[in-house]
């Protein structure tokens, strides 16, 4: 994490393949959830500034009706927080 960068830039740096934090995030998600790639897609959508459920679901290419269960897990893992 770069203390001089904003939260959006730091979040994106976690999601870039090959970075140390990306690898740590992948390994953490693999241990905690069954579909780590789905969670990464959701996090990528949020990092891109998508705020509405429909926008996140569309960008992550998942059914909007199923998004809530993923968001709840990310909140329980303290990865996401509702604003």
PDB file of C-alpha atoms in Angstrom:
ATOM      1  CA  UNK A   1       0.000   0.000   0.000  1.00  0.00           C
ATOM      2  CA  UNK A   2       1.205   3.450  -0.865  1.00  0.00           C
ATOM      3  CA  UNK A   3       0.453   5.956   1.922  1.00  0.00           C
ATOM      4  CA  UNK A   4       0.607   8.762  -0.655  1.00  0.00           C
ATOM      5  CA  UNK A   5      -1.968   7.145  -2.935  1.00  0.00           C
ATOM      6  CA  UNK A   6      -5.704   7.338  -2.540  1.00  0.00           C
ATOM      7  CA  UNK A   7      -7.897   4.408  -1.496  1.00  0.00           C
ATOM      8  CA  UNK A   8      -9.027   3.702  -5.058  1.00  0.00           C
ATOM      9  CA  UNK A   9      -5.448   3.530  -6.357  1.00  0.00           C
ATOM     10  CA  UNK A  10      -4.371   1.310  -3.462  1.00  0.00           C
ATOM     11  CA  UNK A  11      -7.345  -0.992  -4.005  1.00  0.00           C
ATOM     12  CA  UNK A  12      -6.469  -1.316  -7.687  1.00  0.00           C
ATOM     13  CA  UNK A  13      -2.877  -2.196  -6.790  1.00  0.00           C
ATOM     14  CA  UNK A  14      -4.165  -5.163  -4.794  1.00  0.00           C
ATOM     15  CA  UNK A  15      -6.102  -6.401  -7.800  1.00  0.00           C
ATOM     16  CA  UNK A  16      -3.183  -6.300 -10.263  1.00  0.00           C
ATOM     17  CA  UNK A  17      -1.981  -9.833 -11.003  1.00  0.00           C
ATOM     18  CA  UNK A  18       1.568 -10.582  -9.973  1.00  0.00           C
ATOM     19  CA  UNK A  19       1.772  -8.099  -7.123  1.00  0.00           C
ATOM     20  CA  UNK A  20       2.552  -9.242  -3.613  1.00  0.00           C
ATOM     21  CA  UNK A  21      -0.751  -8.005  -2.224  1.00  0.00           C
ATOM     22  CA  UNK A  22      -2.695  -9.562  -5.076  1.00  0.00           C
ATOM     23  CA  UNK A  23      -1.153 -12.943  -4.329  1.00  0.00           C
ATOM     24  CA  UNK A  24      -1.892 -12.534  -0.611  1.00  0.00           C
ATOM     25  CA  UNK A  25      -5.479 -11.556  -1.393  1.00  0.00           C
ATOM     26  CA  UNK A  26      -5.949 -14.559  -3.689  1.00  0.00           C
ATOM     27  CA  UNK A  27      -4.537 -16.949  -1.108  1.00  0.00           C
ATOM     28  CA  UNK A  28      -6.706 -15.438   1.632  1.00  0.00           C
ATOM     29  CA  UNK A  29      -9.839 -15.691  -0.493  1.00  0.00           C
ATOM     30  CA  UNK A  30      -9.004 -19.264  -1.506  1.00  0.00           C
ATOM     31  CA  UNK A  31      -8.856 -20.191   2.164  1.00  0.00           C
ATOM     32  CA  UNK A  32     -12.041 -18.364   3.117  1.00  0.00           C
ATOM     33  CA  UNK A  33     -14.450 -18.770   0.175  1.00  0.00           C
ATOM     34  CA  UNK A  34     -15.391 -21.328  -2.460  1.00  0.00           C
ATOM     35  CA  UNK A  35     -15.389 -18.946  -5.440  1.00  0.00           C
ATOM     36  CA  UNK A  36     -12.455 -16.545  -5.016  1.00  0.00           C
ATOM     37  CA  UNK A  37     -12.638 -15.343  -8.622  1.00  0.00           C
ATOM     38  CA  UNK A  38     -16.238 -14.218  -8.128  1.00  0.00           C
ATOM     39  CA  UNK A  39     -15.246 -12.193  -5.080  1.00  0.00           C
ATOM     40  CA  UNK A  40     -12.333 -10.659  -6.971  1.00  0.00           C
ATOM     41  CA  UNK A  41     -14.689  -9.655  -9.777  1.00  0.00           C
ATOM     42  CA  UNK A  42     -16.945  -7.942  -7.259  1.00  0.00           C
ATOM     43  CA  UNK A  43     -13.989  -6.181  -5.637  1.00  0.00           C
ATOM     44  CA  UNK A  44     -12.758  -5.065  -9.054  1.00  0.00           C
ATOM     45  CA  UNK A  45     -16.165  -3.547  -9.801  1.00  0.00           C
ATOM     46  CA  UNK A  46     -16.150  -1.679  -6.490  1.00  0.00           C
ATOM     47  CA  UNK A  47     -12.567  -0.506  -7.110  1.00  0.00           C
ATOM     48  CA  UNK A  48     -13.711   0.857 -10.476  1.00  0.00           C
ATOM     49  CA  UNK A  49     -16.252   3.003  -8.664  1.00  0.00           C
ATOM     50  CA  UNK A  50     -19.398   0.926  -9.158  1.00  0.00           C
ATOM     51  CA  UNK A  51     -21.653   1.585  -6.174  1.00  0.00           C
ATOM     52  CA  UNK A  52     -25.089   0.292  -7.075  1.00  0.00           C
ATOM     53  CA  UNK A  53     -25.788  -3.411  -6.841  1.00  0.00           C
ATOM     54  CA  UNK A  54     -26.902  -3.515 -10.465  1.00  0.00           C
ATOM     55  CA  UNK A  55     -23.646  -1.875 -11.602  1.00  0.00           C
ATOM     56  CA  UNK A  56     -21.479  -4.227  -9.539  1.00  0.00           C
ATOM     57  CA  UNK A  57     -23.404  -7.287 -10.721  1.00  0.00           C
ATOM     58  CA  UNK A  58     -23.214  -6.183 -14.342  1.00  0.00           C
ATOM     59  CA  UNK A  59     -19.474  -5.564 -14.254  1.00  0.00           C
ATOM     60  CA  UNK A  60     -18.833  -8.789 -12.300  1.00  0.00           C
ATOM     61  CA  UNK A  61     -21.124 -10.649 -14.727  1.00  0.00           C
ATOM     62  CA  UNK A  62     -23.314 -12.208 -12.062  1.00  0.00           C
ATOM     63  CA  UNK A  63     -27.042 -12.306 -11.462  1.00  0.00           C
ATOM     64  CA  UNK A  64     -27.955  -9.208  -9.402  1.00  0.00           C
ATOM     65  CA  UNK A  65     -30.223 -11.364  -7.222  1.00  0.00           C
ATOM     66  CA  UNK A  66     -27.208 -13.392  -6.083  1.00  0.00           C
ATOM     67  CA  UNK A  67     -24.941 -10.446  -5.320  1.00  0.00           C
ATOM     68  CA  UNK A  68     -26.074  -9.902  -1.734  1.00  0.00           C
ATOM     69  CA  UNK A  69     -24.686 -13.198  -0.471  1.00  0.00           C
ATOM     70  CA  UNK A  70     -21.233 -12.313  -1.803  1.00  0.00           C
ATOM     71  CA  UNK A  71     -21.358  -8.787  -0.388  1.00  0.00           C
ATOM     72  CA  UNK A  72     -22.347 -10.121   3.039  1.00  0.00           C
ATOM     73  CA  UNK A  73     -19.357 -12.482   3.052  1.00  0.00           C
ATOM     74  CA  UNK A  74     -16.999  -9.660   2.038  1.00  0.00           C
ATOM     75  CA  UNK A  75     -18.409  -7.549   4.871  1.00  0.00           C
ATOM     76  CA  UNK A  76     -18.022 -10.392   7.371  1.00  0.00           C
ATOM     77  CA  UNK A  77     -14.386 -10.757   6.280  1.00  0.00           C
ATOM     78  CA  UNK A  78     -13.927  -6.985   6.790  1.00  0.00           C
ATOM     79  CA  UNK A  79     -12.979  -6.547   3.150  1.00  0.00           C
ATOM     80  CA  UNK A  80     -15.939  -4.331   2.246  1.00  0.00           C
ATOM     81  CA  UNK A  81     -17.912  -1.897   4.309  1.00  0.00           C
ATOM     82  CA  UNK A  82     -21.201  -0.295   3.367  1.00  0.00           C
ATOM     83  CA  UNK A  83     -20.975   3.450   3.227  1.00  0.00           C
TER      84      UNK A  83
END
